XYZ file of C-alpha atoms in Angstrom:
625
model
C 6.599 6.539 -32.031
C 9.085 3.882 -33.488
C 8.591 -0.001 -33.491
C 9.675 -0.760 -29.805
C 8.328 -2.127 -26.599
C 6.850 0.144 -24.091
C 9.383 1.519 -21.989
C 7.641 4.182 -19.495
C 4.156 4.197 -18.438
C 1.274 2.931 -20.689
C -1.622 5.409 -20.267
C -5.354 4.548 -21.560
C -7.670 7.024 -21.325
C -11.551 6.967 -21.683
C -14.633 9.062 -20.994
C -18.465 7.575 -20.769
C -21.149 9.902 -21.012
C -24.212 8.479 -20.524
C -24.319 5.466 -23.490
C -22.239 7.308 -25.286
C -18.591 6.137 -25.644
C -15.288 8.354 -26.613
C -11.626 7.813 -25.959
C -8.104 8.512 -25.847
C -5.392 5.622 -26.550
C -1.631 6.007 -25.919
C -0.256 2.598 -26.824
C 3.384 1.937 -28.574
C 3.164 0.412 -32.030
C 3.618 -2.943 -30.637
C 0.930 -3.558 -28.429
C -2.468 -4.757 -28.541
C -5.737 -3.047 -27.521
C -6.478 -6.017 -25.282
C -3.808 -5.554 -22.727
C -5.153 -5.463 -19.594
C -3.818 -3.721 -16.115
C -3.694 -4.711 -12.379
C -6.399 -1.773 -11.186
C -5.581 -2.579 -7.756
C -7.526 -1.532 -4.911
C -10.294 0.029 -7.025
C -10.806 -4.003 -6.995
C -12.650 -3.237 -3.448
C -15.392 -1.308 -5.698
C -16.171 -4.613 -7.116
C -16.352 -6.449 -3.589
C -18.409 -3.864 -2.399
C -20.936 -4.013 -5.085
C -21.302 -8.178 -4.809
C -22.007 -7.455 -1.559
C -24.331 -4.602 -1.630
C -26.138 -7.158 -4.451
C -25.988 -9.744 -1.903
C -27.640 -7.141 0.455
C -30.461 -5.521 -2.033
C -31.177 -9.225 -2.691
C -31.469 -9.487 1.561
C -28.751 -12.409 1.956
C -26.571 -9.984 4.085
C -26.832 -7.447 6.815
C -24.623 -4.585 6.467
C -24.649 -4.367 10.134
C -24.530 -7.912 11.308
C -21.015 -9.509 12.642
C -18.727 -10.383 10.168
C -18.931 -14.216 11.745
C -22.843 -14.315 10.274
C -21.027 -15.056 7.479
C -17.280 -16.700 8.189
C -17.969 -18.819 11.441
C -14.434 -19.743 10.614
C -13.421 -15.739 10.896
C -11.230 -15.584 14.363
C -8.703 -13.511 15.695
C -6.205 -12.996 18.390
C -8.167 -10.240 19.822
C -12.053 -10.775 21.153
C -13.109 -7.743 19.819
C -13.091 -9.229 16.439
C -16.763 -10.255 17.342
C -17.916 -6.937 17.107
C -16.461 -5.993 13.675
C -19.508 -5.779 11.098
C -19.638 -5.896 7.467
C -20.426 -2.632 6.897
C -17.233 -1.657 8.847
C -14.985 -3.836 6.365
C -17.056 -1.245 3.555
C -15.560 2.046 5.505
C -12.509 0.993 6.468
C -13.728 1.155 10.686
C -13.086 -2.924 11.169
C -9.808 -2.044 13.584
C -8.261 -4.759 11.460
C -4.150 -4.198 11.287
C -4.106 -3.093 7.918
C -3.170 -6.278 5.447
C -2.068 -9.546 5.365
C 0.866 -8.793 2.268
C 2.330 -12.774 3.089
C 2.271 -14.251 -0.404
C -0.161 -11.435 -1.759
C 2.379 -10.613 -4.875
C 3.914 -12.758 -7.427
C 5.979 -12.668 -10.259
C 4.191 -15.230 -13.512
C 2.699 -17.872 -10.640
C -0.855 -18.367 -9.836
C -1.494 -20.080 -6.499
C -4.405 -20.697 -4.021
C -2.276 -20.397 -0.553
C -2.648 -16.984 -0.025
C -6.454 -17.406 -0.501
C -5.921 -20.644 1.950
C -4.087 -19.444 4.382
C -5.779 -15.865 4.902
C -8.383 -16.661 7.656
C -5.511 -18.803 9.379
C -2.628 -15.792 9.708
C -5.702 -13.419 10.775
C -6.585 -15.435 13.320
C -2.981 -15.004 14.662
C -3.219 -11.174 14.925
C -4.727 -8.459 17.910
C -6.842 -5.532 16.839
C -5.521 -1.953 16.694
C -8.617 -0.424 17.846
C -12.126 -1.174 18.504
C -14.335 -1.711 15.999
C -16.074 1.082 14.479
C -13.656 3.614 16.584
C -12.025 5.349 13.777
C -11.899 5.253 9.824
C -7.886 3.906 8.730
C -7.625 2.299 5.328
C -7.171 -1.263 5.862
C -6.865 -4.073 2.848
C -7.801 -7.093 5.090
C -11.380 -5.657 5.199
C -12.112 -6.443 1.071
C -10.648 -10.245 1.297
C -12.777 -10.836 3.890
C -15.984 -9.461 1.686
C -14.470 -11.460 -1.140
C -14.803 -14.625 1.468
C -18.560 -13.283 2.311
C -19.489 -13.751 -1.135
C -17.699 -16.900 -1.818
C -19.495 -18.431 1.936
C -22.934 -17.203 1.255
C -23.160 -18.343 -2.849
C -21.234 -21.011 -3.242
C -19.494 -19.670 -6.010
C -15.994 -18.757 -6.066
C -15.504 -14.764 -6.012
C -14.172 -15.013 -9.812
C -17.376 -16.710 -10.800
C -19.661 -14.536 -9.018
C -18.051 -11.734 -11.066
C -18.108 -12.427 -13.953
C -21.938 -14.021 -13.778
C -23.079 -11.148 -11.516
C -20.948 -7.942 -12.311
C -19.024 -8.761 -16.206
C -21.697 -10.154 -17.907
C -24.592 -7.245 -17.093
C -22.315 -4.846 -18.034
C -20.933 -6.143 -21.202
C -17.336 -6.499 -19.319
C -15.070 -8.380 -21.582
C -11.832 -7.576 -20.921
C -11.896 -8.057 -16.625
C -10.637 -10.703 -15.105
C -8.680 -11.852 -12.120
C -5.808 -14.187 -11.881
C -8.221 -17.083 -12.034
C -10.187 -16.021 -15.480
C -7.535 -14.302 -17.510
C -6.930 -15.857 -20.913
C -3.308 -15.076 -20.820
C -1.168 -13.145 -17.801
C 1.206 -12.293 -21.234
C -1.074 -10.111 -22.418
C -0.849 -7.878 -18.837
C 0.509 -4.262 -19.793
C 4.282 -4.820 -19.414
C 5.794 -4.161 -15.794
C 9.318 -1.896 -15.399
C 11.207 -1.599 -12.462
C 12.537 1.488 -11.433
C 15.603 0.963 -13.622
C 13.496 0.742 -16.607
C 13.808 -3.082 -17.114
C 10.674 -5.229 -17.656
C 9.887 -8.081 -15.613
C 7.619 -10.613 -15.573
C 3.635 -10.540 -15.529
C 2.424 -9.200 -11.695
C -0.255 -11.485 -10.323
C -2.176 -9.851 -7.228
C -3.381 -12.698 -5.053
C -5.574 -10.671 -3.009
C -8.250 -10.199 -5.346
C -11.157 -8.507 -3.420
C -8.603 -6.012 -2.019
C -6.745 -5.630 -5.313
C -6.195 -8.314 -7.444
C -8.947 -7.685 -10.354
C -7.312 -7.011 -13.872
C -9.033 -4.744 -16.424
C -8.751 -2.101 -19.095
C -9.540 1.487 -18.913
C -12.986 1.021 -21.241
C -13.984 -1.857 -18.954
C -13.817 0.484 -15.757
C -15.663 2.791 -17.024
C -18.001 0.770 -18.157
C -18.152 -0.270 -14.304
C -18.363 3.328 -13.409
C -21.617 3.951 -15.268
C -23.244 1.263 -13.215
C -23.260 4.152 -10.309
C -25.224 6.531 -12.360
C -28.558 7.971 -11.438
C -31.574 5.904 -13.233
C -29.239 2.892 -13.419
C -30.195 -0.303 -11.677
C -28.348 -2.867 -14.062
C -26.196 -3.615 -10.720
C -27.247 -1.920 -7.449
C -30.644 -0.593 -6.758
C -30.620 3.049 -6.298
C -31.427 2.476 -2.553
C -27.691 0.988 -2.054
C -25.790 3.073 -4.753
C -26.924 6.117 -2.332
C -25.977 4.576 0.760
C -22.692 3.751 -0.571
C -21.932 7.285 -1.084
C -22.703 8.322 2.514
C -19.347 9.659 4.389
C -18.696 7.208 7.021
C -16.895 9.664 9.125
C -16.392 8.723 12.900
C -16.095 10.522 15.856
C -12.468 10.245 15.901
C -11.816 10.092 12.013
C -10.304 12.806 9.422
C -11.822 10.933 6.413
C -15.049 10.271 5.476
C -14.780 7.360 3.271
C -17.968 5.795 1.999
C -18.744 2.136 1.268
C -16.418 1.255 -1.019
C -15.314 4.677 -2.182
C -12.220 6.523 -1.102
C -13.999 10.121 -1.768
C -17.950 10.890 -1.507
C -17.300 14.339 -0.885
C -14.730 16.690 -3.020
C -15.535 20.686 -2.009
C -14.284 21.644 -5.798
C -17.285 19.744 -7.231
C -19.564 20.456 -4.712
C -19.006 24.356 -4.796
C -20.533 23.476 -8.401
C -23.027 21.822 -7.415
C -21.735 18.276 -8.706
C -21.990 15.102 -6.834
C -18.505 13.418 -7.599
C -17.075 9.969 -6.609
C -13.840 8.467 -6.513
C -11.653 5.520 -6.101
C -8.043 4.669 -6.656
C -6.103 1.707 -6.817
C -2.387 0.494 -7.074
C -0.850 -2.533 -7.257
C 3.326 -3.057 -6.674
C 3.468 -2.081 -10.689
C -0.107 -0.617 -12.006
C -2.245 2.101 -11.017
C -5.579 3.642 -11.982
C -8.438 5.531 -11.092
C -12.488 5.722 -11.495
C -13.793 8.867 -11.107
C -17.485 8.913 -11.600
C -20.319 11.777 -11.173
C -23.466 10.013 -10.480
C -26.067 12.501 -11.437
C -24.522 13.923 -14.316
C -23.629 10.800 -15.730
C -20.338 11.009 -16.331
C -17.831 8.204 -16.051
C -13.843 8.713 -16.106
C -10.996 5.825 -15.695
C -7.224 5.851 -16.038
C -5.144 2.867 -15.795
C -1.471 2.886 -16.304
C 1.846 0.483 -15.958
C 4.056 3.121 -13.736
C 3.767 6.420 -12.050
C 0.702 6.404 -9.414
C -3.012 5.873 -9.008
C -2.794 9.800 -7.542
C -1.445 11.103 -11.074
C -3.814 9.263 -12.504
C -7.076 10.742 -10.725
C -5.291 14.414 -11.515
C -5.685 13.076 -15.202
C -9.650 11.769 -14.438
C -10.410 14.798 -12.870
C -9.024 16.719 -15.938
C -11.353 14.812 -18.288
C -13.838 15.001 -16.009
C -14.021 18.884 -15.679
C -13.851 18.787 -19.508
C -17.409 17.050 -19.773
C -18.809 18.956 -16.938
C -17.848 21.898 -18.803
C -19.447 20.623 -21.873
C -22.614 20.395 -19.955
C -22.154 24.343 -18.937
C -20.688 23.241 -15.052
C -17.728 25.320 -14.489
C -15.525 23.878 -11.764
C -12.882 25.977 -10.142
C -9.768 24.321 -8.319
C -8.672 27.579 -6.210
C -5.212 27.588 -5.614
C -4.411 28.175 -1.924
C -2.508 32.270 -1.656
C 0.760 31.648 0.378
C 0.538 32.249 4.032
C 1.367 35.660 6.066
C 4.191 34.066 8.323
C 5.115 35.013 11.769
C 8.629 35.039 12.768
C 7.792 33.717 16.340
C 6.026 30.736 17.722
C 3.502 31.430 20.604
C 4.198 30.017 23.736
C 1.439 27.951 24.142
C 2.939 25.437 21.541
C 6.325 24.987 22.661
C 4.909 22.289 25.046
C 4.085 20.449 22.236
C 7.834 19.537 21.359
C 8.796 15.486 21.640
C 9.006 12.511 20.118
C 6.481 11.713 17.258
C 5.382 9.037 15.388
C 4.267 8.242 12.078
C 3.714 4.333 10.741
C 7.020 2.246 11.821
C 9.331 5.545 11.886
C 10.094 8.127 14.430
C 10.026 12.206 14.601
C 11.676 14.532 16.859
C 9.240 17.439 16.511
C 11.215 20.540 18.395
C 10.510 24.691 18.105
C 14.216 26.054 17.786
C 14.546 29.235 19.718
C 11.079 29.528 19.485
C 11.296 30.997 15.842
C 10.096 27.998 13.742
C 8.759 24.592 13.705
C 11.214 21.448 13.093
C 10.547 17.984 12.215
C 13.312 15.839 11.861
C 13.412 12.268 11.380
C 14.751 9.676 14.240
C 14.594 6.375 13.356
C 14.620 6.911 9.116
C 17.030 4.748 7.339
C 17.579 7.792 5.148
C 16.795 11.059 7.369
C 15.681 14.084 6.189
C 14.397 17.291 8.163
C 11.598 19.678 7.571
C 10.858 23.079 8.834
C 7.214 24.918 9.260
C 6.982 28.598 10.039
C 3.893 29.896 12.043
C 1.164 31.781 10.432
C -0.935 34.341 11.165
C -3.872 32.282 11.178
C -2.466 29.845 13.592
C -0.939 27.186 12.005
C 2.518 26.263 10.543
C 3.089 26.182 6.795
C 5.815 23.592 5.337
C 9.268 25.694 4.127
C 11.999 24.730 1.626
C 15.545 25.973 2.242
C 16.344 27.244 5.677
C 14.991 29.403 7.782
C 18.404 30.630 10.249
C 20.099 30.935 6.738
C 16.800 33.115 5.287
C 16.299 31.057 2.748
C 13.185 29.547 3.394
C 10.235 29.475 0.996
C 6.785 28.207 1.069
C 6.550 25.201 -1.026
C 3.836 24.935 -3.470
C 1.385 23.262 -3.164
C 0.675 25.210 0.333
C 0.906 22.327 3.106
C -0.085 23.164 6.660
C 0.323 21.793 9.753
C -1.349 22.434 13.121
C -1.725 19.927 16.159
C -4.911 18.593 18.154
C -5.925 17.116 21.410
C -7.886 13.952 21.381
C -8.739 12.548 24.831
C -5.671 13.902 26.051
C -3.631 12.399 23.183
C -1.630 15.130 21.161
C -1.613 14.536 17.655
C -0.464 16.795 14.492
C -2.735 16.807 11.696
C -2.458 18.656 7.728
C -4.717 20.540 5.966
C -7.299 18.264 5.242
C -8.039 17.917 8.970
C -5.890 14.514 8.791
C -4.114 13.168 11.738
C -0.446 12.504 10.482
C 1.523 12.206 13.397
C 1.318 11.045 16.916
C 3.277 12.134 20.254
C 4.825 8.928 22.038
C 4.343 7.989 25.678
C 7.755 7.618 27.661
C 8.450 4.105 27.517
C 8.593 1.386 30.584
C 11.233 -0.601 28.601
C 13.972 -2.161 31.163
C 17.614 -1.003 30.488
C 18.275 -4.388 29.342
C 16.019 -4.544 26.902
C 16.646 -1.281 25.517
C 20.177 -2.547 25.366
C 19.499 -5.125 23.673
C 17.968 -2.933 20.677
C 20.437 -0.663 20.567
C 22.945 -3.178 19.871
C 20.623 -4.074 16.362
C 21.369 -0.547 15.837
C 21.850 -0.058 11.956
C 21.448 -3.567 11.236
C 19.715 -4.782 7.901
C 17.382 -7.852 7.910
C 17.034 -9.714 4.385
C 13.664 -11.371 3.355
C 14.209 -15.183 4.417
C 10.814 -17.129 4.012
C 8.786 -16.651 0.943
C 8.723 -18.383 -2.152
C 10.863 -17.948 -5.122
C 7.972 -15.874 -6.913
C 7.235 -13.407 -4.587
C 7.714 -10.102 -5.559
C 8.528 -8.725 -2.828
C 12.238 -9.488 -3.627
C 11.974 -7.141 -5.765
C 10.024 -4.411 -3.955
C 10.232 -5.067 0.210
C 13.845 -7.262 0.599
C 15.443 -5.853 3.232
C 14.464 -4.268 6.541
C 17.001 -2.563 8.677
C 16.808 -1.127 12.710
C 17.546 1.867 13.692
C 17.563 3.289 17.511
C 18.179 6.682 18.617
C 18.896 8.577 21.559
C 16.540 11.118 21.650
C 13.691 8.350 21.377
C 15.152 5.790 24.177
C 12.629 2.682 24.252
C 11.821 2.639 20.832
C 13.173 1.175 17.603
C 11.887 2.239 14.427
C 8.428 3.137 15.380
C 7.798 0.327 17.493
C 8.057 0.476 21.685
C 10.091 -1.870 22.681
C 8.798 -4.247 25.298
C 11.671 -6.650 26.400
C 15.104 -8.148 25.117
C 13.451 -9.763 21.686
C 9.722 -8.000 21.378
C 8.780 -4.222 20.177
C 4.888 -2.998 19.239
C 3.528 -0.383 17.411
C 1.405 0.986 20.139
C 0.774 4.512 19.420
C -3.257 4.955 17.889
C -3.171 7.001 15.688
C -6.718 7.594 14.393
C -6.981 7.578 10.519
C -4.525 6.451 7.839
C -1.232 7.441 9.373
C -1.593 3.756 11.288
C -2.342 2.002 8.112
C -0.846 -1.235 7.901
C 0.837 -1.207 11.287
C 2.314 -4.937 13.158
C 4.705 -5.841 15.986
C 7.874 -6.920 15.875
C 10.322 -10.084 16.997
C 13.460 -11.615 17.313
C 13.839 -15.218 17.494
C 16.723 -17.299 16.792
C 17.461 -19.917 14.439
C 20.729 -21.891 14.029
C 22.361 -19.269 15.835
C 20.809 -16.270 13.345
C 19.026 -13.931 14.769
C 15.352 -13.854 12.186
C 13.302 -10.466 12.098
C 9.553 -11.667 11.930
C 6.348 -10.027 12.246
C 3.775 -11.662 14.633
C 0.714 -12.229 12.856
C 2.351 -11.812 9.478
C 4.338 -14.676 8.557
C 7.427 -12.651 7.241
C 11.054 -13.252 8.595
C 13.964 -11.447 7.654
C 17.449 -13.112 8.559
C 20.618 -10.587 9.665
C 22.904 -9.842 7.761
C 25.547 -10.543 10.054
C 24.345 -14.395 9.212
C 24.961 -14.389 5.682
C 28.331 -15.196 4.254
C 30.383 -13.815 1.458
C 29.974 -15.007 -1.987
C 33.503 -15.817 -3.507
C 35.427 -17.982 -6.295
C 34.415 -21.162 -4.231
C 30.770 -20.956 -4.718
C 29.952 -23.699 -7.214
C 26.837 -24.732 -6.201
C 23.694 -23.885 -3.948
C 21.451 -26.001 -2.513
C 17.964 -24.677 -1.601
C 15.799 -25.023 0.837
C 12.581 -23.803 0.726
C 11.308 -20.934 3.481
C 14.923 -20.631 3.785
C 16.466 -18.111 1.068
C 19.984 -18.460 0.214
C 21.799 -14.678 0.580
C 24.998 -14.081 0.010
C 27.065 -10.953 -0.093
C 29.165 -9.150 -2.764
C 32.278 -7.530 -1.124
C 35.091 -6.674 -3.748
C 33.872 -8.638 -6.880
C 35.040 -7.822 -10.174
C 33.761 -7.362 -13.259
C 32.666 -10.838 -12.574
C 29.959 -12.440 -14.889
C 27.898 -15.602 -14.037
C 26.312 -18.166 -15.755
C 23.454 -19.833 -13.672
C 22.066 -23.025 -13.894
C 18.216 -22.313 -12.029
C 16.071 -25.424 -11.087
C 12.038 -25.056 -11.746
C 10.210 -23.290 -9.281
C 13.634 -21.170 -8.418
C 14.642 -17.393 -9.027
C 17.611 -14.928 -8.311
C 18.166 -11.957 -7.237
C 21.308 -9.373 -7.320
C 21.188 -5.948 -5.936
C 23.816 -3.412 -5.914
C 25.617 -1.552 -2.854
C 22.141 0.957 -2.474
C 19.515 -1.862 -3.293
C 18.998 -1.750 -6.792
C 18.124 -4.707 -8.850
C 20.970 -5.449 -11.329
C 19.471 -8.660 -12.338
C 16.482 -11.468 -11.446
C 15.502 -14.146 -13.101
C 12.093 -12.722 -13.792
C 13.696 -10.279 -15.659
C 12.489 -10.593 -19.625
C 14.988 -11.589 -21.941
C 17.966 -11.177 -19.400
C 18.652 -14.814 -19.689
C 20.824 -16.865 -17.584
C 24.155 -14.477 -17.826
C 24.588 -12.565 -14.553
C 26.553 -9.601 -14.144
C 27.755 -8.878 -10.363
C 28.333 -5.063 -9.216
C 31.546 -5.041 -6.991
C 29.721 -4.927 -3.957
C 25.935 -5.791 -3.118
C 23.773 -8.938 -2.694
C 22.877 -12.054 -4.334
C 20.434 -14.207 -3.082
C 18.609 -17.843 -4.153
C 15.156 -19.557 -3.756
C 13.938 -22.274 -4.477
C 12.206 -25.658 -3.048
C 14.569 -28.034 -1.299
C 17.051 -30.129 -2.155
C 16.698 -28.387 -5.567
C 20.472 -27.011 -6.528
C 21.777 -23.903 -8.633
C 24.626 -24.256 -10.611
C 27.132 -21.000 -10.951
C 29.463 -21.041 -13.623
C 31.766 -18.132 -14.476
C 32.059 -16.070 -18.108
């Protein structure tokens, strides 16, 4: 490899067995064995184990209310009384999903999101009662990190590294508190292959702890068999317990996104797992109690999925060195039938999945079609029906007899909950939900259909946040075949929509309601209960010759747009505590401020956006090259 920076994924590899340690580095020449990565949500491993301490040492009650603990805890909902700890553990609190307001920043460190969680929570409703149903939810981890902070008097960072770092000879994890230097992060790329500036992950119980791939698995041998340097064996057992509810398609366990994998079971192997990703890093602890065998990945790029195909690799290469063959069948394709029976037609309407819509139709009764409503980019998909009654996913076409099954297999089939018709996958996972005709007036469906197409642009959050980079712009879309709803939301009158279709299991992850207010005659996209607003576009004004200066204002971003420029270069003057942004016609970042080494020389695309923050009264000066 020649003397350059890093410029795809980093990948560190390592395998514990038992006390013995061996590895597998992929650096470039440049870098140091101490980076460390964001390992995001496999953070909640470490929440959950300071708890479950907190528990073996009996100064918490898995099953008591969450308010035991945080009298402070309150939300918009009374059911939030009857949310326990141990349903924060399995992902059964009902919570919403995550408060993302000031979670992610570019190179800044800051308390407010760690202020001002309790406060925005307290401003949201429930999506179903506690305990109802298992649907991965963020929220759930901060407020364990705030259990352990309430009932030690320590910060979360302290307790850490005094309760979980030091016993395990952890030297290298930190969180944005701790860490000796944020340059010494594993370097960040955006999509375009330019590197930004250090990620800092505010939320720290859900996914803000930094590490390296030796450290994790370090951590991952503190779940073996015989091992009682963290957890007694009493709570490492009961964290592997599937949690599955009634109305649940996953069976997470405390902590742990997988306690049960068929593969390893069918040899007889007890395996583990958890994955994590933040905005820019990803990784993966795979661990197999019993046989004492601990496998992490972490990696800058790519996805914490490819990297538990890469822990499960290693870890089927120890097993095997033990004599455990595992076997990872691959699925024969289906015997397809070239009709659909009867019975399912009735199962044709509108569908939803998250904040988007589906129109789910049978065409001439020969094959199944999904095809999206509400998408900002739409796409279609198309099932044919199998012989053993259920619909496998097709590429191609099926009138023009192309269609194939894609590989891997991926089925479909639907189910009836209480009445409720849902379609769920393979794994038994509800992925889509069938919509209720909506009450909406005429007016206010009106009212939406005339935001039709129209993009909202991230207004109120600070010049750091990295969601300028990432979640910038939002944009509405109605349709007529799904009359009452925009996006995936029902819409309720002129200026109000909610997400109100359960969905039971992760297809409602991270779900909110929507709302229009106005301000200085711009209409502002916000999300009750999540602090975000997003002003029209329709609001912001062209950026021409004439633009000498900016004046900031802070909560107030300054967007302009890019209609016709050419070949035009600037040369900014920033303020502290201020950042920009430009984005081409489709979105793409063609410069930010929190690019490294870009300077202050910006090049504008012909058409696009540009857009300022800063704290007010501050001013940007733009020059011209």
């Amino acid at each position: 490899m020649k003397n350059k920076k890093l410029t795809a994924a980093l990948l560190a590899l390592f395998m514990i067995f038992g006390s013995a340690v061996s590895g597998i580095n992929v650096y470039a020449e440049e870098q140091s064995d101490e980076y460390f990565l964001g390992i995001g949500s496999v953070s909640k491993m470490y929440a959950t184990t300071a708890v479950m301490q907190l528990k073996d040492k009996g100064l918490v009650d898995l099953d008591a209310p969450v308010t035991d603990y945080i009298d402070d805890f309150k939300m918009a909902d009374e059911r939030y009384k009857d949310i326990t700890v141990r349903m924060l553990m399995n992902h059964t609190s009902g919570l919403m999903g995550t408060v993302y307001y000031d979670s992610f920043r570019f190179d800044s460190v800051g308390t407010e999101y760690h202020e001002n969680f309790l406060k925005i929570l307290s401003q949201q409703r429930l999506k179903a009662d506690p305990g109802e149903y298992n649907c991965y939810c963020n929220d759930g981890f901060t407020l364990l990190e705030i259990i352990v902070e309430r009932v030690t008097g320590m910060s979360f960072t302290e307790y850490l590294e005094e309760n979980i770092c030091e016993p395990m000879d952890m030297n290298n994890t930190y969180t944005i508190w701790n860490a000796p230097d944020m340059e010494n992060q594993a370097p960040y790329y955006s999509r375009s292959g330019i590197q930004m500036a250090p990620e800092c992950t505010q939320l720290v119980g859900a996914g803000g702890i930094l590490s390296t791939s030796d450290d994790l698995c370090r951590f991952g041998t503190s779940f073996f068999r015989g091992d009682e340097t963290l957890l007694s064996e009493t709570s490492k057992k009961e964290m592997e317990l599937p949690s599955k509810t009634f109305l649940s398609t996953s069976g997470y366990g405390l902590g742990w996104d997988t306690v049960n994998n068929p593969d390893y079971e069918a040899a007889g192997v007890k395996v583990i797992s958890k994955g994590g990703d933040t905005l820019a890093q990803h990784a993966s602890l795979v661990v197999a109690p019993e046989e004492k065998i601990s496998a992490a990945v972490v990696s800058s790029g790519g996805a914490s999925s490819f990297n538990q195909d890469i822990a499960c690799a290693l870890m089927d290469i120890a097993l095997e060195e033990k004599g455990i063959k595992v076997e990872h069948p691959v699925e024969s394709f289906k015997e397809t039938v070239d009709k659909v029976p009867e019975e399912y037609l009735q199962y044709e309407g509108v569908y939803t999945y998250g904040d988007a819509l589906l129109k789910l139709s049978f065409p001439e009764g020969k094959y199944m079609c999904l095809e999206s409503l509400t998408a900002e980019n739409p796409f279609e998909e198309q099932y044919l029906y199998t012989s053993d009654d259920k619909f496998v996913k097709v590429t191609g076409d099926v009138e023009s007899g192309t269609a194939v099954q894609e590989r891997p297999i991926s089925t479909l089939t639907f189910k009836d909950i209480d009445g409720k018709i849902y379609v769920v996958d393979e794994t038994g996972s509800v992925i889509l939900g069938r919509t209720e005709d909506s009450t909406a007036s005429d007016a206010a469906i009106e009212s939406w259909n005339k935001r039709d197409g129209k993009t909202y642009y991230l207004y109120n959050c600070g010049y750091a946040d990295s969601f300028y980079a990432e979640g910038f712009k939002n944009t509405l879309v109605t349709s007529e075949d799904a009359s009452g709803f925009v996006n995936g939301y029902t819409i309720i009158d002129e200026t109000h929509a909610m997400n109100l279709v359960e969905i039971p299991g992760d297809a409602s992850r991270d779900i909110n309601d929507i709302e229009i207010i106005e301000e200085d005659g711009a209409e502002i996209l916000t999300y009750p209960g999540q602090e975000y607003q997003y002003i029209s576009e329709d609001a912001i004004p062209l950026f021409d010759k004439t633009t000498k200066t900016v004046t900031l204002t802070a909560g107030k971003a300054s967007w302009f747009k890019l209609d016709g420029v050419d070949n035009t270069i600037l040369k900014l003057t920033l303020p502290k505590n201020s950042s920009c942004y430009v984005y081409d016609q489709k979105g793409n970042i063609v410069y930010s401020s929190f690019m490294v080494g870009y300077g202050d020389s910006v090049p504008l695309p012909s058409y696009g956006m540009i857009v300022f923050v800063g704290e007010t009264g501050s001013k940007v000066t733009v020059g011209r090259k």
